[in-house]
Coordinates of C-alpha atoms and ligand atoms in Angstrom, one line a residue:
M225 CA -3.2 -5.2 13.7
L226 CA -4.0 -6.6 10.3
K227 CA -3.2 -9.6 9.0
S228 CA -1.9 -9.8 5.5
K229 CA -0.2 -12.0 3.3
L230 CA 2.2 -10.0 1.5
C231 CA 3.4 -9.3 6.0
Q232 CA 4.6 -12.9 6.1
L233 CA 6.2 -12.5 2.5
L234 CA 8.4 -9.9 3.6
G235 CA 8.8 -10.3 6.8
I236 CA 7.5 -6.1 7.7
E237 CA 4.9 -5.2 10.3
Y238 CA 2.2 -3.2 8.6
P239 CA 0.7 -4.5 5.0
I240 CA 2.0 -0.8 3.9
I241 CA 4.8 0.2 0.7
Q242 CA 6.8 3.0 -0.4
G243 CA 6.3 4.2 -3.3
G244 CA 10.1 4.6 -5.3
M245 CA 10.0 7.9 -6.2
A246 CA 12.4 8.4 -8.6
H247 CA 15.3 11.9 -6.7
V248 CA 12.9 12.0 -3.4
A249 CA 12.8 8.4 -2.3
D250 CA 16.7 7.7 -0.8
G251 CA 18.3 5.8 1.6
K252 CA 17.2 7.5 4.5
L253 CA 13.9 7.7 3.6
A254 CA 13.4 3.6 2.7
A255 CA 14.8 2.9 6.2
A256 CA 12.9 4.9 8.0
V257 CA 9.8 3.7 6.5
S258 CA 11.1 0.1 6.7
A259 CA 12.0 0.7 10.4
G260 CA 8.2 1.8 10.9
G261 CA 7.5 -1.7 10.0
G262 CA 6.4 -1.5 6.7
L263 CA 8.5 -1.9 3.5
G264 CA 10.5 1.4 1.9
L265 CA 12.6 1.4 -1.0
I266 CA 15.4 3.2 -2.2
G267 CA 14.3 4.8 -5.8
A268 CA 17.1 4.5 -8.1
G269 CA 14.9 6.9 -11.1
N270 CA 17.5 7.9 -13.3
A271 CA 20.3 7.4 -11.1
P272 CA 24.0 5.4 -12.2
G273 CA 24.6 1.5 -10.3
D274 CA 27.3 3.2 -7.7
W275 CA 24.6 6.1 -6.1
V276 CA 22.2 2.6 -5.8
R277 CA 25.3 0.7 -4.6
E278 CA 25.7 3.8 -1.8
Q279 CA 22.5 4.6 -0.6
I280 CA 22.0 0.5 -0.9
R281 CA 24.3 0.6 2.5
V282 CA 23.0 3.5 3.7
A283 CA 19.1 2.4 4.5
A284 CA 21.3 -1.5 5.7
S285 CA 23.0 1.5 8.3
L286 CA 20.3 2.6 9.7
T287 CA 18.0 -0.4 10.1
D288 CA 18.0 -4.2 10.4
K289 CA 14.8 -4.0 8.8
P290 CA 14.0 -5.4 5.0
F291 CA 14.0 -2.8 2.4
G292 CA 14.0 -2.4 -1.1
V293 CA 15.3 -0.7 -4.2
N294 CA 12.9 0.7 -7.0
I295 CA 14.4 0.0 -10.4
M296 CA 12.9 3.0 -13.2
L297 CA 13.3 0.4 -17.2
L298 CA 13.2 4.2 -19.1
S299 CA 16.8 4.8 -16.7
P300 CA 20.2 4.5 -19.2
F301 CA 21.6 2.9 -16.6
V302 CA 19.0 0.5 -16.3
K303 CA 21.4 -3.1 -16.7
E304 CA 23.9 -1.6 -14.2
V305 CA 21.4 -1.0 -11.3
A306 CA 20.0 -4.1 -12.3
Q307 CA 23.3 -5.8 -11.7
V308 CA 24.4 -3.6 -8.4
V309 CA 20.7 -5.4 -6.7
A310 CA 21.7 -9.1 -7.7
E311 CA 25.3 -7.8 -6.2
E312 CA 24.2 -6.3 -3.0
K313 CA 21.1 -9.5 -2.7
V314 CA 18.0 -6.9 -2.2
R315 CA 15.6 -8.4 -0.5
V316 CA 13.1 -6.8 -2.8
V317 CA 12.8 -4.9 -6.3
T318 CA 9.6 -3.1 -7.3
T319 CA 10.1 -2.3 -10.9
G320 CA 8.4 0.4 -13.2
A321 CA 7.7 2.0 -16.9
G322 CA 8.1 -0.6 -18.8
N323 CA 8.3 -5.2 -18.5
P324 CA 11.2 -6.1 -16.7
S325 CA 10.6 -9.6 -18.1
R326 CA 14.3 -9.5 -19.2
Y327 CA 16.2 -8.9 -15.6
M328 CA 13.7 -11.5 -13.6
E329 CA 15.9 -15.1 -14.0
S330 CA 19.1 -13.0 -13.0
W331 CA 17.1 -11.3 -9.9
K332 CA 15.7 -14.5 -8.6
A333 CA 19.3 -16.4 -8.9
A334 CA 19.8 -14.1 -5.3
G335 CA 17.0 -14.7 -4.1
I336 CA 15.6 -11.3 -5.0
F337 CA 11.5 -11.0 -4.2
V338 CA 10.5 -9.4 -8.1
I339 CA 7.5 -7.1 -7.6
P340 CA 7.1 -5.1 -10.8
V341 CA 4.5 -2.6 -11.6
V342 CA 2.1 -3.7 -13.9
P343 CA -0.3 -0.7 -15.2
S344 CA -2.9 -3.8 -17.2
V345 CA -4.1 -7.1 -17.1
S346 CA -1.9 -8.3 -20.2
M347 CA 1.2 -7.0 -17.9
T348 CA 0.0 -9.4 -15.7
K349 CA 0.7 -11.9 -16.7
L350 CA 3.4 -11.0 -19.3
V351 CA 5.1 -10.4 -15.3
V352 CA 3.5 -13.2 -14.0
R353 CA 4.2 -15.8 -16.4
A354 CA 8.3 -14.8 -16.3
G355 CA 8.5 -15.7 -12.5
A356 CA 6.6 -12.2 -10.5
D357 CA 6.1 -13.1 -7.1
A358 CA 3.8 -10.2 -7.1
V359 CA 2.8 -7.2 -8.4
I360 CA 1.7 -3.7 -8.0
A361 CA -1.6 -2.9 -10.1
E362 CA -0.9 1.3 -10.4
G363 CA -4.4 3.5 -11.3
G364 CA -3.6 6.2 -13.2
E365 CA -4.0 8.8 -9.9
S366 CA -0.9 8.2 -8.5
G367 CA 2.6 10.4 -9.1
G368 CA 4.6 10.2 -12.3
H369 CA 4.7 8.1 -14.7
V370 CA 0.8 6.9 -14.4
G371 CA -0.9 4.2 -16.9
E372 CA -4.9 4.6 -18.0
L373 CA -7.2 2.7 -15.3
T374 CA -7.8 4.0 -12.5
T375 CA -7.1 1.5 -9.0
M376 CA -10.4 1.1 -8.7
V377 CA -10.6 -0.2 -12.2
L378 CA -7.4 -2.3 -12.4
V379 CA -7.1 -3.5 -9.1
P380 CA -9.8 -6.7 -9.1
Q381 CA -8.8 -7.1 -12.3
V382 CA -5.2 -7.6 -12.5
C383 CA -6.7 -9.7 -8.9
D384 CA -8.9 -12.1 -10.9
V385 CA -5.5 -12.8 -13.3
A386 CA -2.5 -12.9 -11.2
G387 CA -2.6 -16.2 -9.0
V388 CA 0.1 -14.0 -6.5
P389 CA -0.4 -11.3 -4.3
V390 CA -1.2 -8.0 -5.6
I391 CA -0.6 -4.7 -3.6
A392 CA -2.9 -1.5 -5.3
A393 CA -1.7 1.6 -5.5
G394 CA -2.4 5.1 -6.7
G395 CA -5.1 7.5 -4.9
I396 CA -4.4 6.5 -1.0
A397 CA -3.3 7.9 1.4
D398 CA -5.0 7.1 4.1
G399 CA -6.8 4.0 6.2
R400 CA -10.1 4.7 4.6
G401 CA -7.7 4.1 1.2
L402 CA -6.3 1.3 2.7
A403 CA -9.6 -0.9 3.7
A404 CA -11.0 -0.3 -0.1
A405 CA -7.8 -1.8 -1.1
F406 CA -8.1 -5.0 0.6
M407 CA -11.8 -5.1 -0.2
L408 CA -10.9 -5.0 -3.9
G409 CA -8.9 -8.1 -3.5
A410 CA -5.6 -6.8 -2.9
C411 CA -3.7 -7.4 0.5
A412 CA -1.6 -4.1 0.9
A413 CA -1.0 -1.0 -0.4
Q414 CA 1.5 1.3 -2.0
I415 CA 1.8 4.8 -0.8
G416 CA 4.4 7.3 -2.2
T417 CA 2.3 10.9 -2.1
R418 CA 1.4 10.9 1.7
F419 CA 5.6 9.8 2.2
L420 CA 6.7 13.2 0.8
S421 CA 5.4 14.5 4.1
A422 CA 7.3 12.9 5.8
Y423 CA 10.1 14.1 8.3
E424 CA 12.9 11.6 6.9
C425 CA 11.7 12.3 2.9
G426 CA 14.7 15.6 1.8
I427 CA 12.8 17.0 -0.8
H428 CA 12.9 21.0 -0.6
P429 CA 10.8 23.0 2.0
L430 CA 9.2 24.4 -0.7
Y431 CA 7.7 21.3 -2.2
K432 CA 6.4 20.0 0.6
E433 CA 5.0 23.4 1.5
K434 CA 2.7 23.0 -1.7
I435 CA 2.0 19.3 -1.2
L436 CA 0.5 20.8 2.4
A437 CA -1.5 23.2 0.5
A438 CA -2.5 21.2 -2.8
T439 CA -6.3 20.6 -2.7
D440 CA -7.9 17.6 -5.1
I441 CA -8.0 19.3 -8.3
A442 CA -4.4 20.9 -7.7
T443 CA -2.5 18.0 -10.2
I444 CA -2.1 17.1 -13.6
T445 CA -0.9 14.8 -16.2
T446 CA 1.6 16.2 -19.4
G447 CA 3.2 14.3 -21.5
K448 CA 0.5 11.7 -22.7
R449 CA 1.9 12.7 -26.6
L450 CA 5.2 11.1 -25.8
G451 CA 3.2 8.0 -24.5
H452 CA 4.8 8.4 -21.0
P453 CA 2.0 10.5 -19.5
V454 CA 3.4 11.6 -16.5
R455 CA 0.8 13.4 -13.1
S456 CA 2.5 16.6 -11.6
L457 CA 1.4 19.1 -9.3
K458 CA -0.2 22.2 -11.5
S459 CA 2.5 24.6 -11.6
P460 CA 4.2 27.0 -14.4
F461 CA 6.5 24.6 -15.7
S462 CA 3.1 22.2 -15.8
R463 CA 0.7 24.2 -17.5
A464 CA 4.2 26.0 -19.9
F465 CA 4.4 22.1 -20.8
Y466 CA 0.7 21.3 -21.2
K467 CA 0.5 23.6 -23.8
A468 CA 3.5 23.0 -25.2
E469 CA 2.1 19.8 -26.0
Y470 CA -0.7 21.0 -27.9
S471 CA 1.5 23.1 -29.9
D472 CA 3.8 22.7 -32.6
M473 CA 6.3 21.9 -30.9
S474 CA 8.9 19.1 -32.2
D475 CA 9.0 15.4 -29.6
E476 CA 12.4 16.0 -29.0
D477 CA 12.1 20.0 -28.2
L478 CA 9.1 19.2 -26.0
E479 CA 11.4 15.8 -24.8
A480 CA 14.2 18.6 -24.0
M481 CA 12.4 20.4 -21.7
G482 CA 11.4 17.9 -19.1
V483 CA 14.9 17.0 -19.0
G484 CA 16.2 18.0 -15.2
A485 CA 12.5 19.5 -13.9
L486 CA 12.7 16.8 -11.2
A487 CA 15.5 17.4 -9.7
L488 CA 15.0 21.4 -9.8
A489 CA 11.6 20.3 -7.5
V490 CA 13.1 18.2 -5.4
R491 CA 17.1 19.6 -4.5
E492 CA 16.3 23.5 -5.4
G493 CA 12.6 23.7 -4.9
D494 CA 11.7 25.8 -8.2
W495 CA 8.7 26.7 -8.6
Q496 CA 8.6 27.9 -11.7
R497 CA 10.8 25.9 -13.6
G498 CA 10.4 22.4 -11.6
S499 CA 8.2 19.6 -11.5
F500 CA 6.6 19.0 -8.7
L501 CA 5.5 15.2 -9.3
A502 CA 2.8 14.3 -6.5
G503 CA -0.3 11.7 -6.8
Q504 CA -3.8 12.8 -6.9
S505 CA -4.0 12.2 -3.3
A506 CA -2.1 15.0 -2.7
G507 CA -5.2 17.1 -1.4
M508 CA -5.5 14.3 1.5
V509 CA -2.0 15.0 3.1
K510 CA -2.3 17.5 5.3
K511 CA 1.0 17.3 7.8
E512 CA 4.7 16.4 7.6
Q513 CA 5.1 14.1 10.6
P514 CA 8.0 10.8 10.8
A515 CA 7.4 8.8 8.6
A516 CA 6.7 5.6 11.8
E517 CA 3.9 7.9 12.3
I518 CA 2.3 7.6 8.9
I519 CA 2.7 3.7 9.4
R520 CA 0.7 3.2 12.2
E521 CA -1.9 6.2 11.4
I522 CA -2.8 4.3 8.3
C523 CA -3.0 1.2 9.7
E524 CA -5.0 2.5 13.5
E525 CA -7.8 3.6 10.8
A526 CA -8.1 0.8 8.1
E527 CA -8.6 -1.3 10.9
P528 CA -12.2 -0.6 12.6
L529 CA -13.3 0.2 9.4
L530 CA -12.5 -3.5 7.9
K531 CA -13.7 -4.5 11.2
G532 CA -16.9 -3.0 10.9
A533 CA -17.4 -3.8 7.1
G534 CA -19.8 -6.0 8.8
A535 CA -22.5 -3.6 9.2
W536 CA -23.6 -3.1 5.9
V537 CA -24.6 -6.8 5.8
E538 CA -27.7 -8.1 7.4
Ligands
TUI677 O1 7.1 4.2 -13.3 C1 6.0 4.8 -12.4 N1 6.7 6.5 -12.0 C2 7.5 7.2 -13.0 S1 8.4 6.6 -13.5 C3 9.2 8.3 -13.0 S2 10.5 9.0 -14.6 C4 9.5 9.2 -15.9 N2 10.1 9.8 -16.1 C5 9.7 10.4 -17.3 C6 9.3 9.7 -18.4 C7 8.8 8.5 -18.0 C8 9.5 8.2 -16.3 C9 8.5 9.0 -12.5 N3 7.3 8.6 -12.2 N4 5.7 4.2 -11.5 C10 5.0 2.9 -12.3 C11 4.3 2.9 -13.7 N5 4.8 2.0 -14.5 N6 3.4 3.2 -14.0 C12 3.0 2.8 -15.3 C13 4.0 2.0 -15.3 C14 4.5 0.5 -16.6 C15 3.5 1.4 -17.8 C16 3.7 0.2 -19.1 C17 4.4 -0.5 -16.2 C18 5.3 -1.9 -17.2 C19 4.2 -0.7 -19.0 O2 4.3 -1.6 -19.7 C20 4.6 -0.8 -20.7 C21 5.7 -2.3 -21.8 O3 4.7 -2.5 -23.0 O4 6.2 -1.9 -21.5

């Protein structure tokens, strides 16, 4: 059994929290991860408040274990979603793609445990000052919107200044990654890409197939020019986007090119026009499994590695 401060704080069995994957992580996936002993998250993405409320109720109907909501701060619906999570008194909120400080007071007043994603030391200091209960240090190996730094260098530097529990993310898909996260000073791992292969993950079968077939070099980051680099599988769409980014296309046209592409991947499995977000760990995802089995397997692999670490020292 792995011991972790975060497990005690959140009342979960395993030190694994699920990534808040927009369009992917609905109430059903979140409930499966939570029922499996981790912390499931509903990914609010760009969805309106009503959808988030509905998914909170779906998750609550499927499990009595704690779960949370991930709020994507660039969403046009961010204000109403921020209110919905407070009204519904969800146990945990994670945030991404920005600074959540302005919402912190109302979330804390609702008794919510708030865990922002931080891509840097400066953002860590900012959100901790604003009241963050823990932080997720997410390296650029992760899927979707990515920061500059890798997990290996980001996590220890965040740990040095955080003063609250740190969750490592980016490139973690098995027990070796979880053990390494502990070694870097984290007390849990956030895992996204591996859960794309969960039975309870409702993405289009072709999306799952592409993840299972991915190699070590299967992903690419695009969108740097627009200020929000996004990691996805190399595909006809991401290659075309990459080319357009280095052409004389205007920022507005480039931005428009990306609209709706994630939904096309998730719902239609449209390989030509879809954006198949995935982390660099896609090459480590080998089979479709129940979420609970994924969690158990990762922790059972990490345990002997951590126990055996003494063998390195005389
Ligand atoms: O947010 C994510 N991953 C995401 S969000 C997303 S939807 C999207 N699509 C297109 C463009 C942008 C978003 C798909 N995947 N991960 C967490 C994360 N947060 N990664 C990086 C950050 C981050 C970046 C800047 C957090 C804070 C931050 O602060 C900057 C500032 O000064 O506000």
